[in-house]
mmCIF file of C-alpha atoms and ligand atoms in Angstrom:
data_model
loop_
_atom_site.group_PDB
_atom_site.id
_atom_site.type_symbol
_atom_site.label_atom_id
_atom_site.label_comp_id
_atom_site.label_asym_id
_atom_site.label_seq_id
_atom_site.Cartn_x
_atom_site.Cartn_y
_atom_site.Cartn_z
ATOM 1 C CA MET A 68 182.573 97.659 89.728
ATOM 2 C CA ILE A 69 180.562 94.836 88.608
ATOM 3 C CA ASP A 70 180.132 94.698 84.984
ATOM 4 C CA LEU A 71 176.724 93.044 83.740
ATOM 5 C CA ARG A 72 176.478 94.921 80.205
ATOM 6 C CA SER A 73 177.573 92.547 78.483
ATOM 7 C CA ASP A 74 179.587 89.609 77.755
ATOM 8 C CA THR A 75 182.075 91.137 75.563
ATOM 9 C CA VAL A 76 183.808 92.974 78.941
ATOM 10 C CA THR A 77 185.865 90.362 79.884
ATOM 11 C CA ARG A 78 189.173 90.420 79.975
ATOM 12 C CA PRO A 79 192.192 88.009 78.792
ATOM 13 C CA GLY A 80 193.629 86.182 81.681
ATOM 14 C CA PRO A 81 197.292 85.206 82.090
ATOM 15 C CA GLU A 82 196.962 81.741 80.038
ATOM 16 C CA MET A 83 195.143 83.453 77.226
ATOM 17 C CA ARG A 84 197.926 85.881 77.116
ATOM 18 C CA ALA A 85 200.616 83.521 77.287
ATOM 19 C CA ALA A 86 199.011 81.906 74.455
ATOM 20 C CA MET A 87 198.692 84.933 72.566
ATOM 21 C CA ALA A 88 202.655 86.053 73.277
ATOM 22 C CA ALA A 89 203.690 81.664 72.088
ATOM 23 C CA ALA A 90 201.615 82.155 68.931
ATOM 24 C CA GLU A 91 202.820 81.065 65.773
ATOM 25 C CA VAL A 92 202.149 83.530 63.167
ATOM 26 C CA GLY A 93 201.923 84.401 59.227
ATOM 27 C CA ASP A 94 200.911 86.776 56.600
ATOM 28 C CA ASP A 95 196.943 85.822 56.848
ATOM 29 C CA VAL A 96 196.353 87.813 53.822
ATOM 30 C CA TYR A 97 198.065 85.444 51.817
ATOM 31 C CA GLY A 98 196.676 82.446 53.870
ATOM 32 C CA GLU A 99 199.725 82.003 55.435
ATOM 33 C CA ASP A 100 199.094 82.031 58.954
ATOM 34 C CA PRO A 101 199.326 78.389 60.747
ATOM 35 C CA THR A 102 197.772 79.661 63.981
ATOM 36 C CA VAL A 103 194.826 80.917 61.921
ATOM 37 C CA ASN A 104 194.111 77.938 59.466
ATOM 38 C CA ALA A 105 194.445 75.652 62.330
ATOM 39 C CA LEU A 106 191.355 77.671 64.280
ATOM 40 C CA GLN A 107 189.570 78.150 60.769
ATOM 41 C CA ASP A 108 189.816 73.772 60.213
ATOM 42 C CA ARG A 109 188.883 73.448 64.022
ATOM 43 C CA VAL A 110 185.874 75.625 64.158
ATOM 44 C CA ALA A 111 184.497 74.252 60.429
ATOM 45 C CA ALA A 112 184.898 70.763 62.153
ATOM 46 C CA LEU A 113 182.789 71.564 65.448
ATOM 47 C CA PHE A 114 179.868 72.345 63.246
ATOM 48 C CA GLY A 115 180.506 69.926 60.256
ATOM 49 C CA HIS A 116 181.186 72.387 57.788
ATOM 50 C CA GLU A 117 183.838 72.197 55.171
ATOM 51 C CA ALA A 118 185.415 75.771 55.888
ATOM 52 C CA ALA A 119 185.604 78.623 57.787
ATOM 53 C CA LEU A 120 187.178 82.176 57.943
ATOM 54 C CA TRP A 121 188.460 84.254 60.539
ATOM 55 C CA THR A 122 186.807 87.842 60.966
ATOM 56 C CA PRO A 123 187.584 90.571 63.345
ATOM 57 C CA THR A 124 184.061 91.116 64.352
ATOM 58 C CA GLY A 125 180.619 89.154 64.730
ATOM 59 C CA SER A 126 179.008 91.604 62.385
ATOM 60 C CA MET A 127 181.682 91.552 59.657
ATOM 61 C CA ALA A 128 181.168 87.534 59.919
ATOM 62 C CA ASN A 129 177.313 88.156 59.584
ATOM 63 C CA GLN A 130 177.181 90.841 57.069
ATOM 64 C CA ILE A 131 179.908 88.676 54.955
ATOM 65 C CA ALA A 132 177.534 85.689 54.964
ATOM 66 C CA VAL A 133 174.874 88.254 54.025
ATOM 67 C CA GLN A 134 176.539 88.869 50.739
ATOM 68 C CA LEU A 135 177.797 85.322 50.280
ATOM 69 C CA ILE A 136 173.659 83.951 50.139
ATOM 70 C CA ALA A 137 171.986 86.961 48.616
ATOM 71 C CA SER A 138 172.429 89.342 45.651
ATOM 72 C CA PRO A 139 171.911 92.891 45.442
ATOM 73 C CA GLY A 140 168.053 93.582 45.021
ATOM 74 C CA GLN A 141 167.606 90.387 46.776
ATOM 75 C CA GLU A 142 165.560 89.884 50.201
ATOM 76 C CA LEU A 143 166.487 88.429 53.389
ATOM 77 C CA LEU A 144 164.285 87.618 55.971
ATOM 78 C CA ALA A 145 164.790 88.281 59.596
ATOM 79 C CA ASP A 146 163.298 88.381 63.159
ATOM 80 C CA THR A 147 162.181 91.642 64.252
ATOM 81 C CA ASP A 148 164.920 92.199 66.766
ATOM 82 C CA ALA A 149 167.627 90.516 64.860
ATOM 83 C CA HIS A 150 171.443 91.766 65.568
ATOM 84 C CA VAL A 151 171.943 91.469 61.721
ATOM 85 C CA LEU A 152 169.199 93.904 60.623
ATOM 86 C CA ALA A 153 168.494 96.100 64.017
ATOM 87 C CA TYR A 154 171.920 96.300 65.554
ATOM 88 C CA GLU A 155 174.706 96.096 62.307
ATOM 89 C CA LEU A 156 174.079 99.910 61.211
ATOM 90 C CA GLY A 157 172.366 99.067 58.240
ATOM 91 C CA ALA A 158 175.467 96.955 56.857
ATOM 92 C CA ALA A 159 172.718 94.538 54.840
ATOM 93 C CA ALA A 160 171.679 97.077 52.828
ATOM 94 C CA ALA A 161 174.741 99.585 53.099
ATOM 95 C CA TYR A 162 177.125 96.649 51.739
ATOM 96 C CA GLY A 163 175.126 93.971 50.466
ATOM 97 C CA GLY A 164 172.489 95.848 48.693
ATOM 98 C CA VAL A 165 170.135 93.629 49.952
ATOM 99 C CA SER A 166 166.136 94.304 51.216
ATOM 100 C CA SER A 167 165.171 92.725 53.899
ATOM 101 C CA ARG A 168 161.714 92.138 55.721
ATOM 102 C CA THR A 169 161.037 90.771 59.279
ATOM 103 C CA TYR A 170 159.139 88.053 61.336
ATOM 104 C CA ARG A 171 158.184 87.769 64.486
ATOM 105 C CA GLU A 172 157.750 83.725 64.625
ATOM 106 C CA LEU A 173 159.662 81.466 62.511
ATOM 107 C CA SER A 174 156.282 80.109 61.649
ATOM 108 C CA GLU A 175 155.201 82.881 59.704
ATOM 109 C CA VAL A 176 158.332 82.770 57.133
ATOM 110 C CA PRO A 177 156.427 79.832 54.468
ATOM 111 C CA ALA A 178 153.979 82.693 53.925
ATOM 112 C CA MET A 179 156.140 85.589 53.214
ATOM 113 C CA ILE A 180 158.425 84.235 50.872
ATOM 114 C CA ARG A 181 158.320 85.398 47.479
ATOM 115 C CA LYS A 182 158.899 84.365 43.898
ATOM 116 C CA GLU A 183 161.119 86.531 41.199
ATOM 117 C CA GLY A 184 158.716 88.071 39.110
ATOM 118 C CA TYR A 185 157.981 91.362 37.308
ATOM 119 C CA ASN A 186 158.064 93.066 40.513
ATOM 120 C CA ALA A 187 158.192 91.319 43.110
ATOM 121 C CA VAL A 188 161.434 91.032 45.642
ATOM 122 C CA PRO A 189 162.563 87.506 45.301
ATOM 123 C CA THR A 190 163.178 85.928 48.747
ATOM 124 C CA ALA A 191 167.260 84.644 48.563
ATOM 125 C CA ALA A 192 167.564 83.926 52.613
ATOM 126 C CA VAL A 193 166.411 83.590 56.243
ATOM 127 C CA VAL A 194 168.553 84.388 59.351
ATOM 128 C CA VAL A 195 167.967 82.956 62.594
ATOM 129 C CA GLU A 196 169.632 84.543 65.848
ATOM 130 C CA GLN A 197 171.099 81.600 68.589
ATOM 131 C CA THR A 198 170.177 82.260 71.123
ATOM 132 C CA HIS A 199 168.700 85.567 70.700
ATOM 133 C CA ASN A 200 169.869 88.416 72.358
ATOM 134 C CA LEU A 201 167.192 90.873 72.613
ATOM 135 C CA ARG A 202 164.725 88.020 73.321
ATOM 136 C CA GLY A 203 166.782 87.715 76.604
ATOM 137 C CA GLY A 204 169.304 84.604 75.213
ATOM 138 C CA THR A 205 166.664 82.338 74.348
ATOM 139 C CA VAL A 206 167.011 79.215 72.666
ATOM 140 C CA VAL A 207 165.027 78.421 69.331
ATOM 141 C CA PRO A 208 164.171 75.010 69.527
ATOM 142 C CA LEU A 209 165.620 72.364 67.139
ATOM 143 C CA THR A 210 162.383 71.089 65.870
ATOM 144 C CA ASP A 211 161.495 74.865 64.465
ATOM 145 C CA LEU A 212 165.054 74.854 62.863
ATOM 146 C CA GLU A 213 164.546 71.669 61.210
ATOM 147 C CA ALA A 214 160.957 72.651 59.871
ATOM 148 C CA LEU A 215 162.756 75.815 58.480
ATOM 149 C CA ARG A 216 165.604 73.791 56.631
ATOM 150 C CA GLU A 217 162.478 71.977 55.207
ATOM 151 C CA THR A 218 160.667 75.441 54.244
ATOM 152 C CA ALA A 219 164.191 76.500 52.860
ATOM 153 C CA ASP A 220 164.745 73.591 50.887
ATOM 154 C CA ALA A 221 161.619 73.490 49.193
ATOM 155 C CA HIS A 222 161.867 76.863 48.005
ATOM 156 C CA GLY A 223 165.800 77.370 47.269
ATOM 157 C CA LEU A 224 166.529 79.485 50.173
ATOM 158 C CA ALA A 225 169.389 79.579 52.024
ATOM 159 C CA VAL A 226 169.385 79.723 56.037
ATOM 160 C CA HIS A 227 171.813 81.621 57.915
ATOM 161 C CA CYS A 228 172.816 81.405 61.604
ATOM 162 C CA ASP A 229 173.556 84.309 63.724
ATOM 163 C CA GLY A 230 175.382 82.306 66.555
ATOM 164 C CA ALA A 231 177.178 84.984 68.139
ATOM 165 C CA ARG A 232 176.055 82.888 71.369
ATOM 166 C CA ILE A 233 175.448 79.362 69.756
ATOM 167 C CA TRP A 234 177.870 77.892 72.468
ATOM 168 C CA HIS A 235 175.275 79.077 75.285
ATOM 169 C CA ALA A 236 172.430 76.776 73.019
ATOM 170 C CA HIS A 237 174.615 73.961 72.949
ATOM 171 C CA VAL A 238 175.704 73.978 76.845
ATOM 172 C CA ALA A 239 171.656 74.881 77.645
ATOM 173 C CA THR A 240 170.007 72.018 75.598
ATOM 174 C CA GLY A 241 172.681 69.436 75.028
ATOM 175 C CA VAL A 242 172.579 69.385 71.435
ATOM 176 C CA PRO A 243 175.573 68.870 69.628
ATOM 177 C CA LEU A 244 177.086 71.709 67.888
ATOM 178 C CA ALA A 245 177.263 69.511 64.627
ATOM 179 C CA GLU A 246 173.470 68.796 64.951
ATOM 180 C CA TYR A 247 173.150 72.975 64.718
ATOM 181 C CA GLY A 248 175.711 72.912 61.645
ATOM 182 C CA ARG A 249 173.738 70.749 59.734
ATOM 183 C CA LEU A 250 170.733 73.179 59.707
ATOM 184 C CA PHE A 251 172.518 75.944 58.212
ATOM 185 C CA ASP A 252 174.197 77.004 54.998
ATOM 186 C CA THR A 253 176.207 79.882 56.536
ATOM 187 C CA MET A 254 176.419 80.429 60.424
ATOM 188 C CA ALA A 255 178.721 83.348 62.090
ATOM 189 C CA VAL A 256 180.196 82.329 65.722
ATOM 190 C CA CYS A 257 182.003 84.929 68.209
ATOM 191 C CA LEU A 258 184.751 84.042 70.286
ATOM 192 C CA SER A 259 184.361 87.243 72.032
ATOM 193 C CA LYS A 260 181.263 86.734 73.465
ATOM 194 C CA GLY A 261 181.121 84.533 76.344
ATOM 195 C CA LEU A 262 184.418 82.363 75.615
ATOM 196 C CA GLY A 263 186.831 85.643 76.525
ATOM 197 C CA ALA A 264 188.405 86.104 73.506
ATOM 198 C CA PRO A 265 189.295 90.007 73.000
ATOM 199 C CA ALA A 266 188.221 89.711 69.285
ATOM 200 C CA GLY A 267 187.703 87.265 66.731
ATOM 201 C CA SER A 268 184.329 85.650 64.737
ATOM 202 C CA LEU A 269 183.947 83.456 61.983
ATOM 203 C CA VAL A 270 182.074 82.438 59.201
ATOM 204 C CA LEU A 271 181.453 78.923 58.284
ATOM 205 C CA GLY A 272 179.926 77.505 55.029
ATOM 206 C CA SER A 273 180.978 75.314 51.935
ATOM 207 C CA ALA A 274 184.579 75.510 50.772
ATOM 208 C CA GLU A 275 183.115 77.307 47.867
ATOM 209 C CA ARG A 276 181.526 80.065 49.678
ATOM 210 C CA ILE A 277 184.276 80.517 52.125
ATOM 211 C CA ALA A 278 186.580 81.109 49.084
ATOM 212 C CA ARG A 279 184.248 83.745 48.040
ATOM 213 C CA ALA A 280 184.297 85.105 51.394
ATOM 214 C CA ARG A 281 187.687 85.996 51.524
ATOM 215 C CA PRO A 282 188.025 88.782 48.715
ATOM 216 C CA ILE A 283 184.648 90.163 50.555
ATOM 217 C CA ARG A 284 186.334 90.252 53.904
ATOM 218 C CA LYS A 285 189.414 92.011 52.023
ATOM 219 C CA ARG A 286 187.163 94.665 50.320
ATOM 220 C CA MET A 287 185.117 95.098 53.797
ATOM 221 C CA GLY A 288 188.578 96.513 55.646
ATOM 222 C CA GLY A 289 189.068 93.033 56.972
ATOM 223 C CA GLY A 290 192.337 91.556 55.599
ATOM 224 C CA LEU A 291 194.255 91.310 58.432
ATOM 225 C CA ARG A 292 197.954 90.173 58.813
ATOM 226 C CA GLN A 293 199.529 88.506 61.888
ATOM 227 C CA VAL A 294 196.028 87.193 63.213
ATOM 228 C CA GLY A 295 197.456 84.307 64.601
ATOM 229 C CA ILE A 296 197.902 86.529 67.829
ATOM 230 C CA TYR A 297 194.213 86.792 67.928
ATOM 231 C CA ALA A 298 193.702 82.849 66.667
ATOM 232 C CA ALA A 299 195.378 81.770 69.756
ATOM 233 C CA ALA A 300 193.293 83.850 71.988
ATOM 234 C CA GLY A 301 190.170 82.233 69.955
ATOM 235 C CA ASP A 302 191.657 78.291 70.496
ATOM 236 C CA TYR A 303 192.496 79.055 74.200
ATOM 237 C CA ALA A 304 188.562 80.538 74.418
ATOM 238 C CA LEU A 305 187.030 77.407 72.946
ATOM 239 C CA GLY A 306 188.084 75.983 75.981
ATOM 240 C CA ASN A 307 185.973 78.054 77.785
ATOM 241 C CA ILE A 308 182.785 76.272 76.187
ATOM 242 C CA ALA A 309 182.006 73.914 78.741
ATOM 243 C CA ARG A 310 182.135 76.425 81.809
ATOM 244 C CA LEU A 311 178.933 78.656 80.248
ATOM 245 C CA ASP A 312 176.941 76.199 82.413
ATOM 246 C CA GLN A 313 178.379 78.472 85.377
ATOM 247 C CA ASP A 314 177.241 81.487 83.887
ATOM 248 C CA HIS A 315 173.728 80.358 82.962
ATOM 249 C CA ALA A 316 173.327 79.058 86.385
ATOM 250 C CA ARG A 317 174.429 82.755 88.090
ATOM 251 C CA ALA A 318 172.054 84.236 85.538
ATOM 252 C CA ALA A 319 169.092 81.941 87.040
ATOM 253 C CA ARG A 320 170.004 82.848 90.018
ATOM 254 C CA LEU A 321 169.857 86.331 89.296
ATOM 255 C CA ALA A 322 166.772 86.216 87.123
ATOM 256 C CA GLY A 323 164.738 84.280 90.155
ATOM 257 C CA ALA A 324 165.910 87.109 93.179
ATOM 258 C CA LEU A 325 164.828 89.648 90.091
ATOM 259 C CA GLY A 326 161.360 87.826 89.631
ATOM 260 C CA VAL A 327 162.166 86.661 86.215
ATOM 261 C CA THR A 328 163.922 83.864 84.179
ATOM 262 C CA ALA A 329 166.304 83.558 82.768
ATOM 263 C CA ALA A 330 167.137 80.667 79.101
ATOM 264 C CA THR A 331 170.922 81.000 79.393
ATOM 265 C CA ASN A 332 173.215 84.089 80.269
ATOM 266 C CA ILE A 333 171.082 86.896 79.579
ATOM 267 C CA VAL A 334 168.687 88.494 81.917
ATOM 268 C CA LEU A 335 166.228 91.106 80.865
ATOM 269 C CA VAL A 336 163.911 93.342 83.252
ATOM 270 C CA THR A 337 160.961 95.161 82.405
ATOM 271 C CA VAL A 338 160.932 98.414 84.558
ATOM 272 C CA PRO A 339 159.140 101.760 84.600
ATOM 273 C CA ASP A 340 162.392 103.882 83.924
ATOM 274 C CA ALA A 341 165.140 101.687 82.575
ATOM 275 C CA ALA A 342 167.558 104.888 82.569
ATOM 276 C CA ARG A 343 167.021 105.602 86.472
ATOM 277 C CA VAL A 344 167.453 101.865 87.315
ATOM 278 C CA VAL A 345 170.478 101.943 85.202
ATOM 279 C CA ALA A 346 171.494 104.748 87.189
ATOM 280 C CA GLY A 347 170.437 103.610 90.515
ATOM 281 C CA ALA A 348 172.177 100.252 89.850
ATOM 282 C CA ARG A 349 175.623 102.169 89.258
ATOM 283 C CA GLU A 350 175.609 103.658 92.531
ATOM 284 C CA GLY A 351 175.279 100.449 93.855
ATOM 285 C CA GLY A 352 178.306 99.254 91.932
ATOM 286 C CA VAL A 353 176.713 97.902 88.978
ATOM 287 C CA LEU A 354 176.864 98.471 85.512
ATOM 288 C CA ILE A 355 173.761 97.326 83.767
ATOM 289 C CA GLY A 356 172.468 98.237 80.258
ATOM 290 C CA ALA A 357 168.819 99.594 79.249
ATOM 291 C CA MET A 358 167.948 97.925 75.895
ATOM 292 C CA SER A 359 165.194 100.063 75.692
ATOM 293 C CA PRO A 360 163.159 103.108 77.592
ATOM 294 C CA THR A 361 161.543 100.323 79.788
ATOM 295 C CA VAL A 362 164.069 97.031 79.772
ATOM 296 C CA VAL A 363 167.135 96.620 81.608
ATOM 297 C CA ARG A 364 169.665 93.385 80.637
ATOM 298 C CA LEU A 365 172.312 91.784 82.787
ATOM 299 C CA VAL A 366 174.446 89.434 81.130
ATOM 300 C CA THR A 367 176.812 86.813 83.189
ATOM 301 C CA HIS A 368 180.236 86.006 82.339
ATOM 302 C CA GLN A 369 183.329 84.715 83.129
ATOM 303 C CA ASP A 370 184.525 87.750 85.102
ATOM 304 C CA VAL A 371 181.841 87.555 87.535
ATOM 305 C CA ASP A 372 181.606 84.776 90.527
ATOM 306 C CA ASP A 373 178.298 84.179 92.823
ATOM 307 C CA ALA A 374 179.380 87.427 94.974
ATOM 308 C CA ASP A 375 179.012 89.412 92.841
ATOM 309 C CA ILE A 376 175.584 88.010 91.545
ATOM 310 C CA ASP A 377 174.839 88.891 95.750
ATOM 311 C CA THR A 378 175.875 92.170 95.040
ATOM 312 C CA THR A 379 173.680 92.904 92.214
ATOM 313 C CA VAL A 380 171.027 91.310 93.658
ATOM 314 C CA ALA A 381 171.300 93.767 96.728
ATOM 315 C CA ALA A 382 171.801 96.704 94.567
ATOM 316 C CA LEU A 383 168.691 96.088 92.151
ATOM 317 C CA LYS A 384 165.845 95.173 94.384
ATOM 318 C CA PRO A 385 165.415 98.290 95.978
ATOM 319 C CA LEU A 386 165.234 100.102 92.172
ATOM 320 C CA LEU A 387 162.663 97.676 91.171
HETATM 321 C C1 PLP B 689 177.197 90.557 69.649
HETATM 322 C C2 PLP B 689 176.623 90.185 68.439
HETATM 323 C C3 PLP B 689 177.085 90.175 66.671
HETATM 324 C C4 PLP B 689 178.363 90.471 66.383
HETATM 325 O O1 PLP B 689 178.819 91.858 67.103
HETATM 326 P P1 PLP B 689 180.140 92.349 67.163
HETATM 327 O O2 PLP B 689 180.095 93.288 68.188
HETATM 328 O O3 PLP B 689 180.256 92.727 65.480
HETATM 329 O O4 PLP B 689 181.304 91.461 67.222
HETATM 330 C C5 PLP B 689 176.249 89.370 65.889
HETATM 331 N N1 PLP B 689 175.123 89.042 66.535
HETATM 332 C C6 PLP B 689 174.531 88.892 67.982
HETATM 333 C C7 PLP B 689 173.440 88.512 68.367
HETATM 334 C C8 PLP B 689 175.313 89.744 68.845
HETATM 335 O O5 PLP B 689 175.042 89.855 70.451
#
């Protein structure tokens, strides 16, 4: 089966497994895993942040950040399709006690900001997703992020980037990771989306915030022990950033053949009946996802090649 449901379906190859097997490890709850500590330093430096903390999942990285930048009873602004609100099972409310409102476009944010008052819910933070999953892997332009930074500074708000696929934005635009990094107070970045690690994300921020992130991670059940095995995979996975342009090229070719466009590695196609197309694709040997009753998603990654794209086009064309 050709699996285009997500870029999380990649399997670690022999070299990544060898790096995992050779990893020096220690108890990370005590901060004593050298491989984790090195990875955290490496990723923080990539984005020009002071510190980083490894987490088992991207959802945990996002939700730790939410708890760092918004207090219970305060409000978070995120877009209508944001993973942090729509696809993390209500964690911001359930664990963070954080209220939320959604915007459609970043330009709506300034008018939405509310100050503390007798009954208003004070706005504490804004979240942006880079690249944007449910909007087809689209890249939020740097100029929009700079404008948001100015607005946030003027109102004393924090800005969090859900950068599960920020690597893809970097490769697609050539904007350095540190250029993105300087625009955000906190970030979540993922090593198992596209880069191919079996697990692992990081939450980034100031040294003060990341010191506070440690007990939050422990409270959420994310205090793992000899994490160096995963960190070694993550360190190896960072070597896969440069090859993401191949995934983008394959997504563009796939999109073109299906009559749509792709900004990075995600292809969304609007169809009359997504369930029927998913079932038909499966019969043709291709796994794809239904994002809504009328939208299917195909995601390219390192475990699909050019021939797989040809097979996918051949299987899907008659269904569209
Ligand atoms: C996948 C994803 C996450 C985190 O996912 P986990 O499955 O919890 O690792 C966060 N944000 C976006 C945009 C994602 O696509």
